[in-house]
mmCIF file of N, CA and C in Angstrom:
data_model
loop_
_atom_site.group_PDB
_atom_site.id
_atom_site.type_symbol
_atom_site.label_atom_id
_atom_site.label_comp_id
_atom_site.label_asym_id
_atom_site.label_seq_id
_atom_site.Cartn_x
_atom_site.Cartn_y
_atom_site.Cartn_z
ATOM 1 N N MET A 578 111.351 100.185 96.091
ATOM 2 C CA MET A 578 111.233 99.167 96.927
ATOM 3 C C MET A 578 111.811 97.890 96.357
ATOM 4 N N ALA A 579 112.646 97.043 96.965
ATOM 5 C CA ALA A 579 113.029 95.876 96.546
ATOM 6 C C ALA A 579 112.069 94.764 96.866
ATOM 7 N N ILE A 580 112.075 93.707 96.195
ATOM 8 C CA ILE A 580 111.265 92.677 96.307
ATOM 9 C C ILE A 580 111.515 92.028 97.671
ATOM 10 N N THR A 581 110.479 91.848 98.554
ATOM 11 C CA THR A 581 110.622 91.471 99.861
ATOM 12 C C THR A 581 109.496 90.393 99.911
ATOM 13 N N PRO A 582 109.599 89.457 101.081
ATOM 14 C CA PRO A 582 108.747 88.475 101.502
ATOM 15 C C PRO A 582 107.305 89.212 101.875
ATOM 16 N N LEU A 583 106.215 88.541 101.859
ATOM 17 C CA LEU A 583 104.945 89.159 102.229
ATOM 18 C C LEU A 583 104.761 88.940 103.764
ATOM 19 N N THR A 584 104.500 90.087 104.327
ATOM 20 C CA THR A 584 104.173 90.113 105.748
ATOM 21 C C THR A 584 102.875 90.757 105.966
ATOM 22 N N PHE A 585 102.313 90.392 107.061
ATOM 23 C CA PHE A 585 100.991 90.906 107.254
ATOM 24 C C PHE A 585 101.202 92.057 108.639
ATOM 25 N N THR A 586 100.237 92.803 108.633
ATOM 26 C CA THR A 586 100.212 93.785 109.800
ATOM 27 C C THR A 586 98.948 93.509 110.596
ATOM 28 N N PRO A 587 98.783 92.996 111.659
ATOM 29 C CA PRO A 587 99.845 92.559 112.453
ATOM 30 C C PRO A 587 100.647 91.289 111.740
ATOM 31 N N GLU A 588 101.900 90.981 112.152
ATOM 32 C CA GLU A 588 102.782 90.047 111.610
ATOM 33 C C GLU A 588 102.113 88.653 111.794
ATOM 34 N N THR A 589 101.346 88.682 113.047
ATOM 35 C CA THR A 589 100.794 87.200 113.254
ATOM 36 C C THR A 589 99.327 86.890 112.753
ATOM 37 N N GLY A 590 98.901 87.922 111.995
ATOM 38 C CA GLY A 590 97.594 87.681 111.258
ATOM 39 C C GLY A 590 96.584 87.657 112.203
ATOM 40 N N TYR A 591 95.643 86.762 111.859
ATOM 41 C CA TYR A 591 94.251 86.559 112.612
ATOM 42 C C TYR A 591 94.782 85.982 114.069
ATOM 43 N N LYS A 592 95.926 85.462 114.314
ATOM 44 C CA LYS A 592 96.379 85.169 115.663
ATOM 45 C C LYS A 592 96.488 86.191 116.494
ATOM 46 N N ASP A 593 96.469 87.553 116.193
ATOM 47 C CA ASP A 593 96.453 88.644 116.934
ATOM 48 C C ASP A 593 95.083 88.971 117.593
ATOM 49 N N ALA A 594 94.748 88.541 118.862
ATOM 50 C CA ALA A 594 93.567 88.884 119.394
ATOM 51 C C ALA A 594 93.151 90.087 119.632
ATOM 52 N N VAL A 595 94.191 91.123 119.727
ATOM 53 C CA VAL A 595 93.759 92.579 119.939
ATOM 54 C C VAL A 595 93.321 93.168 118.653
ATOM 55 N N THR A 596 93.931 92.872 117.601
ATOM 56 C CA THR A 596 93.567 93.379 116.113
ATOM 57 C C THR A 596 92.473 92.797 115.714
ATOM 58 N N PHE A 597 92.314 91.391 115.890
ATOM 59 C CA PHE A 597 91.275 90.513 115.349
ATOM 60 C C PHE A 597 90.475 89.999 116.540
ATOM 61 N N PRO A 598 89.757 90.640 117.249
ATOM 62 C CA PRO A 598 88.992 89.852 118.417
ATOM 63 C C PRO A 598 87.950 88.984 117.741
ATOM 64 N N ASP A 599 87.251 88.114 118.585
ATOM 65 C CA ASP A 599 86.262 87.482 118.151
ATOM 66 C C ASP A 599 85.192 88.375 117.725
ATOM 67 N N PRO A 600 84.844 88.202 116.273
ATOM 68 C CA PRO A 600 83.744 89.234 115.804
ATOM 69 C C PRO A 600 82.263 89.188 116.370
ATOM 70 N N ALA A 601 81.712 90.248 116.671
ATOM 71 C CA ALA A 601 80.358 90.304 117.264
ATOM 72 C C ALA A 601 79.321 90.221 116.284
ATOM 73 N N THR A 602 79.627 90.543 114.874
ATOM 74 C CA THR A 602 78.671 90.385 113.920
ATOM 75 C C THR A 602 79.163 89.838 112.693
ATOM 76 N N GLU A 603 78.394 89.570 111.770
ATOM 77 C CA GLU A 603 78.615 88.972 110.553
ATOM 78 C C GLU A 603 79.653 90.120 109.716
ATOM 79 N N ALA A 604 79.237 91.332 109.939
ATOM 80 C CA ALA A 604 79.904 92.412 109.196
ATOM 81 C C ALA A 604 81.219 92.525 109.865
ATOM 82 N N ASP A 605 81.366 92.200 111.177
ATOM 83 C CA ASP A 605 82.750 92.281 111.770
ATOM 84 C C ASP A 605 83.713 91.304 111.425
ATOM 85 N N ALA A 606 82.939 90.043 111.144
ATOM 86 C CA ALA A 606 83.785 89.235 110.638
ATOM 87 C C ALA A 606 84.361 89.367 109.295
ATOM 88 N N ARG A 607 83.322 89.804 108.269
ATOM 89 C CA ARG A 607 83.794 90.058 106.872
ATOM 90 C C ARG A 607 84.850 91.178 106.872
ATOM 91 N N GLU A 608 84.822 91.992 107.655
ATOM 92 C CA GLU A 608 85.788 93.081 107.679
ATOM 93 C C GLU A 608 87.189 92.705 108.053
ATOM 94 N N GLN A 609 87.204 91.848 109.225
ATOM 95 C CA GLN A 609 88.392 91.168 109.589
ATOM 96 C C GLN A 609 89.089 90.394 108.282
ATOM 97 N N ILE A 610 88.331 89.554 107.848
ATOM 98 C CA ILE A 610 88.717 88.513 106.895
ATOM 99 C C ILE A 610 89.189 89.628 105.595
ATOM 100 N N GLN A 611 88.418 90.626 105.278
ATOM 101 C CA GLN A 611 88.873 91.502 104.094
ATOM 102 C C GLN A 611 90.215 92.062 104.356
ATOM 103 N N GLU A 612 90.544 92.427 105.568
ATOM 104 C CA GLU A 612 91.763 93.241 106.058
ATOM 105 C C GLU A 612 93.071 92.443 105.581
ATOM 106 N N LEU A 613 93.257 91.218 105.663
ATOM 107 C CA LEU A 613 94.398 90.439 105.208
ATOM 108 C C LEU A 613 94.209 90.265 103.784
ATOM 109 N N HIS A 614 92.895 90.104 103.061
ATOM 110 C CA HIS A 614 92.976 90.082 101.816
ATOM 111 C C HIS A 614 93.422 91.396 101.215
ATOM 112 N N ASP A 615 93.087 92.618 101.719
ATOM 113 C CA ASP A 615 93.433 93.862 101.145
ATOM 114 C C ASP A 615 95.070 93.940 101.092
ATOM 115 N N GLN A 616 95.657 93.483 102.399
ATOM 116 C CA GLN A 616 96.935 93.519 102.597
ATOM 117 C C GLN A 616 97.711 92.605 101.311
ATOM 118 N N THR A 617 97.239 91.476 101.201
ATOM 119 C CA THR A 617 97.676 90.671 100.152
ATOM 120 C C THR A 617 97.677 91.038 98.761
ATOM 121 N N LYS A 618 96.435 91.622 98.384
ATOM 122 C CA LYS A 618 96.155 92.335 97.218
ATOM 123 C C LYS A 618 97.403 93.477 97.060
ATOM 124 N N ALA A 619 97.463 94.477 97.896
ATOM 125 C CA ALA A 619 98.378 95.449 97.781
ATOM 126 C C ALA A 619 99.861 94.930 97.574
ATOM 127 N N TYR A 620 100.213 93.833 98.256
ATOM 128 C CA TYR A 620 101.564 93.517 98.027
ATOM 129 C C TYR A 620 101.772 92.876 96.675
ATOM 130 N N VAL A 621 100.910 92.156 96.153
ATOM 131 C CA VAL A 621 100.862 91.443 94.833
ATOM 132 C C VAL A 621 100.947 92.550 93.863
ATOM 133 N N ALA A 622 100.072 93.525 93.960
ATOM 134 C CA ALA A 622 100.098 94.756 93.090
ATOM 135 C C ALA A 622 101.642 95.474 93.031
ATOM 136 N N THR A 623 102.088 95.607 94.068
ATOM 137 C CA THR A 623 103.427 96.228 94.312
ATOM 138 C C THR A 623 104.333 95.297 93.683
ATOM 139 N N LEU A 624 104.341 93.923 93.848
ATOM 140 C CA LEU A 624 105.311 93.151 93.355
ATOM 141 C C LEU A 624 105.252 93.093 91.786
ATOM 142 N N ILE A 625 104.063 93.175 91.299
ATOM 143 C CA ILE A 625 103.848 93.054 89.809
ATOM 144 C C ILE A 625 104.553 94.328 89.351
ATOM 145 N N ALA A 626 104.410 95.489 89.925
ATOM 146 C CA ALA A 626 104.777 96.832 89.442
ATOM 147 C C ALA A 626 106.502 96.664 89.335
ATOM 148 N N GLU A 627 106.988 96.054 90.673
ATOM 149 C CA GLU A 627 108.339 96.018 90.684
ATOM 150 C C GLU A 627 108.851 94.909 89.531
ATOM 151 N N LEU A 628 108.213 94.060 89.188
ATOM 152 C CA LEU A 628 108.691 93.120 88.121
ATOM 153 C C LEU A 628 108.512 93.440 86.870
ATOM 154 N N LEU A 629 107.626 94.439 86.552
ATOM 155 C CA LEU A 629 107.405 95.075 85.198
ATOM 156 C C LEU A 629 108.174 96.154 84.942
ATOM 157 N N SER A 630 108.666 96.761 86.144
ATOM 158 C CA SER A 630 109.484 97.937 85.758
ATOM 159 C C SER A 630 110.833 97.960 85.249
ATOM 160 N N VAL A 631 111.029 99.036 84.343
ATOM 161 C CA VAL A 631 112.040 98.999 83.541
ATOM 162 C C VAL A 631 113.214 100.102 84.083
ATOM 163 N N ALA A 632 112.917 100.567 85.379
ATOM 164 C CA ALA A 632 113.804 101.458 86.104
ATOM 165 C C ALA A 632 115.060 100.759 86.509
ATOM 166 N N ASN A 633 116.100 101.492 86.687
ATOM 167 C CA ASN A 633 117.414 100.843 87.068
ATOM 168 C C ASN A 633 117.152 100.223 88.467
ATOM 169 N N GLY A 634 117.665 98.904 88.434
ATOM 170 C CA GLY A 634 117.525 98.045 89.642
ATOM 171 C C GLY A 634 116.401 97.397 89.925
ATOM 172 N N LYS A 635 115.453 97.380 89.001
ATOM 173 C CA LYS A 635 114.174 96.834 89.191
ATOM 174 C C LYS A 635 114.060 95.851 88.039
ATOM 175 N N GLY A 636 112.850 95.343 88.058
ATOM 176 C CA GLY A 636 112.377 94.393 86.816
ATOM 177 C C GLY A 636 113.392 93.068 86.893
ATOM 178 N N ALA A 637 113.949 92.985 85.651
ATOM 179 C CA ALA A 637 114.863 91.719 85.262
ATOM 180 C C ALA A 637 115.977 91.642 86.215
ATOM 181 N N SER A 638 116.373 92.874 86.760
ATOM 182 C CA SER A 638 117.621 92.834 87.805
ATOM 183 C C SER A 638 117.274 92.378 88.991
ATOM 184 N N GLN A 639 116.059 92.067 89.216
ATOM 185 C CA GLN A 639 115.710 91.397 90.453
ATOM 186 C C GLN A 639 115.422 89.939 90.464
ATOM 187 N N ILE A 640 115.246 89.447 89.288
ATOM 188 C CA ILE A 640 114.985 87.939 88.948
ATOM 189 C C ILE A 640 116.121 87.251 88.790
ATOM 190 N N GLY A 641 116.363 86.195 89.665
ATOM 191 C CA GLY A 641 117.678 85.258 89.912
ATOM 192 C C GLY A 641 117.644 84.338 88.615
ATOM 193 N N VAL A 642 118.691 83.805 88.347
ATOM 194 C CA VAL A 642 119.112 82.797 87.317
ATOM 195 C C VAL A 642 119.683 81.597 87.951
ATOM 196 N N GLU A 643 119.143 80.508 87.951
ATOM 197 C CA GLU A 643 119.586 79.379 88.256
ATOM 198 C C GLU A 643 120.824 78.823 87.219
ATOM 199 N N ASP A 644 121.943 78.697 87.651
ATOM 200 C CA ASP A 644 122.876 78.512 86.466
ATOM 201 C C ASP A 644 123.795 77.143 86.906
ATOM 202 N N SER A 645 123.127 76.179 87.068
ATOM 203 C CA SER A 645 123.829 74.901 87.698
ATOM 204 C C SER A 645 125.182 74.683 86.898
ATOM 205 N N GLU A 646 125.026 74.876 85.708
ATOM 206 C CA GLU A 646 126.302 74.459 84.815
ATOM 207 C C GLU A 646 127.351 75.695 84.803
ATOM 208 N N GLU A 647 126.992 76.776 85.552
ATOM 209 C CA GLU A 647 128.071 77.825 85.687
ATOM 210 C C GLU A 647 128.582 78.427 84.539
ATOM 211 N N LYS A 648 127.544 78.756 83.475
ATOM 212 C CA LYS A 648 127.952 79.200 82.256
ATOM 213 C C LYS A 648 127.951 80.823 82.359
ATOM 214 N N PHE A 649 127.374 81.452 83.421
ATOM 215 C CA PHE A 649 127.380 82.738 83.492
ATOM 216 C C PHE A 649 128.256 83.280 84.564
ATOM 217 N N THR A 650 128.790 84.481 84.605
ATOM 218 C CA THR A 650 129.465 85.006 85.765
ATOM 219 C C THR A 650 128.456 85.694 86.726
ATOM 220 N N VAL A 651 127.326 86.091 86.254
ATOM 221 C CA VAL A 651 126.290 86.968 86.914
ATOM 222 C C VAL A 651 125.119 86.030 87.424
ATOM 223 N N ALA A 652 124.205 86.645 88.245
ATOM 224 C CA ALA A 652 123.266 85.904 88.595
ATOM 225 C C ALA A 652 121.802 86.417 88.631
ATOM 226 N N ASN A 653 121.405 87.506 87.827
ATOM 227 C CA ASN A 653 120.066 87.958 87.521
ATOM 228 C C ASN A 653 119.761 87.956 85.991
ATOM 229 N N VAL A 654 118.566 88.006 85.611
ATOM 230 C CA VAL A 654 118.055 88.156 84.143
ATOM 231 C C VAL A 654 118.799 89.206 83.281
ATOM 232 N N GLU A 655 118.734 90.323 83.901
ATOM 233 C CA GLU A 655 119.125 91.540 83.263
ATOM 234 C C GLU A 655 120.719 91.489 83.026
ATOM 235 N N ALA A 656 121.534 90.998 84.063
ATOM 236 C CA ALA A 656 123.012 90.880 83.620
ATOM 237 C C ALA A 656 123.212 89.657 82.736
ATOM 238 N N VAL A 657 122.551 88.792 82.834
ATOM 239 C CA VAL A 657 122.763 87.575 81.889
ATOM 240 C C VAL A 657 122.412 88.028 80.562
ATOM 241 N N LEU A 658 121.376 88.808 80.277
ATOM 242 C CA LEU A 658 121.267 89.241 78.992
ATOM 243 C C LEU A 658 122.277 90.318 78.525
ATOM 244 N N ALA A 659 122.801 90.897 79.326
ATOM 245 C CA ALA A 659 123.868 91.841 79.102
ATOM 246 C C ALA A 659 125.161 91.163 78.789
ATOM 247 N N GLU A 660 125.522 90.061 79.395
ATOM 248 C CA GLU A 660 126.815 89.137 79.376
ATOM 249 C C GLU A 660 126.519 88.482 77.865
ATOM 250 N N LEU A 661 125.261 87.877 77.666
ATOM 251 C CA LEU A 661 125.156 87.371 76.371
ATOM 252 C C LEU A 661 125.181 88.283 75.157
ATOM 253 N N ASN A 662 124.810 89.585 75.435
ATOM 254 C CA ASN A 662 125.001 90.574 74.327
ATOM 255 C C ASN A 662 126.531 90.772 74.199
ATOM 256 N N ASN A 663 127.288 90.895 75.347
ATOM 257 C CA ASN A 663 128.674 90.965 75.050
ATOM 258 C C ASN A 663 129.374 89.914 74.381
ATOM 259 N N LEU A 664 128.998 88.729 74.736
ATOM 260 C CA LEU A 664 129.679 87.441 73.846
ATOM 261 C C LEU A 664 129.230 87.624 72.630
ATOM 262 N N LEU A 665 128.057 87.913 72.160
ATOM 263 C CA LEU A 665 127.581 88.011 70.777
ATOM 264 C C LEU A 665 128.459 89.058 70.031
ATOM 265 N N SER A 666 128.512 90.046 70.844
ATOM 266 C CA SER A 666 129.337 91.158 70.068
ATOM 267 C C SER A 666 130.570 90.865 69.984
ATOM 268 N N THR A 667 131.354 90.198 70.941
ATOM 269 C CA THR A 667 132.653 89.739 70.855
ATOM 270 C C THR A 667 132.979 88.659 69.764
ATOM 271 N N HIS A 668 132.052 87.752 69.655
ATOM 272 C CA HIS A 668 132.264 86.636 68.751
ATOM 273 C C HIS A 668 131.578 86.926 67.216
ATOM 274 N N VAL A 669 130.579 87.653 67.414
ATOM 275 C CA VAL A 669 129.742 87.868 65.833
ATOM 276 C C VAL A 669 130.052 89.057 65.367
ATOM 277 N N GLY A 670 130.295 90.296 66.194
ATOM 278 C CA GLY A 670 130.416 91.584 65.764
ATOM 279 C C GLY A 670 129.437 92.326 66.518
ATOM 280 N N GLU A 671 129.502 93.677 66.148
ATOM 281 C CA GLU A 671 128.654 94.466 67.113
ATOM 282 C C GLU A 671 127.143 94.295 66.905
ATOM 283 N N THR A 672 126.318 93.932 67.684
ATOM 284 C CA THR A 672 124.911 93.552 67.734
ATOM 285 C C THR A 672 124.039 94.930 67.781
ATOM 286 N N THR A 673 123.170 94.939 66.855
ATOM 287 C CA THR A 673 122.323 96.075 66.703
ATOM 288 C C THR A 673 120.744 95.507 66.808
ATOM 289 N N TRP A 674 120.656 94.293 66.842
ATOM 290 C CA TRP A 674 119.281 93.737 66.998
ATOM 291 C C TRP A 674 118.234 94.418 66.133
ATOM 292 N N GLU A 675 118.835 94.863 64.912
ATOM 293 C CA GLU A 675 117.674 95.422 63.819
ATOM 294 C C GLU A 675 116.880 94.425 63.268
ATOM 295 N N PHE A 676 117.303 93.139 63.126
ATOM 296 C CA PHE A 676 116.528 92.142 62.487
ATOM 297 C C PHE A 676 115.337 91.506 63.330
ATOM 298 N N LEU A 677 115.336 92.089 64.384
ATOM 299 C CA LEU A 677 114.317 91.738 65.539
ATOM 300 C C LEU A 677 112.906 92.555 65.305
ATOM 301 N N PRO A 678 111.881 92.070 65.599
ATOM 302 C CA PRO A 678 110.626 92.877 65.576
ATOM 303 C C PRO A 678 110.658 93.633 66.677
ATOM 304 N N PRO A 679 109.868 94.634 66.720
ATOM 305 C CA PRO A 679 109.716 95.545 67.968
ATOM 306 C C PRO A 679 108.982 94.679 69.128
ATOM 307 N N ILE A 680 109.246 94.923 70.221
ATOM 308 C CA ILE A 680 108.592 94.137 71.283
ATOM 309 C C ILE A 680 107.749 95.202 71.894
ATOM 310 N N THR A 681 106.377 94.554 72.127
ATOM 311 C CA THR A 681 105.474 95.404 72.774
ATOM 312 C C THR A 681 105.284 94.944 74.268
ATOM 313 N N ARG A 682 104.717 95.533 75.081
ATOM 314 C CA ARG A 682 104.619 95.407 76.511
ATOM 315 C C ARG A 682 103.085 95.121 76.750
ATOM 316 N N ASP A 683 102.429 94.631 75.880
ATOM 317 C CA ASP A 683 100.905 94.741 76.168
ATOM 318 C C ASP A 683 100.697 93.290 77.057
ATOM 319 N N ILE A 684 100.373 93.625 78.333
ATOM 320 C CA ILE A 684 100.260 92.528 79.272
ATOM 321 C C ILE A 684 98.847 92.721 79.983
#
């Protein structure tokens, strides 16, 4: 899944009187309110999984970079890091990154 804007089912949310009629009881009202909260929770969980993913085409490759000074020829975090690595390799020599401590993903 690519990152997409949040949409509700139904798209009009609580305005959809067929899906969300006037509740007859407090339990009905709570259930209706919970429905859109559950959709939002599921969307946020999916979004976080997309951003944390290291799979091809996910994670940093989906995060844009504002480059108002036009220093890069690419437009996402993953590609900018690759471009920086290429520049370092060209101007400093082959980059092994052995001098950096290991990175952990404890979040």
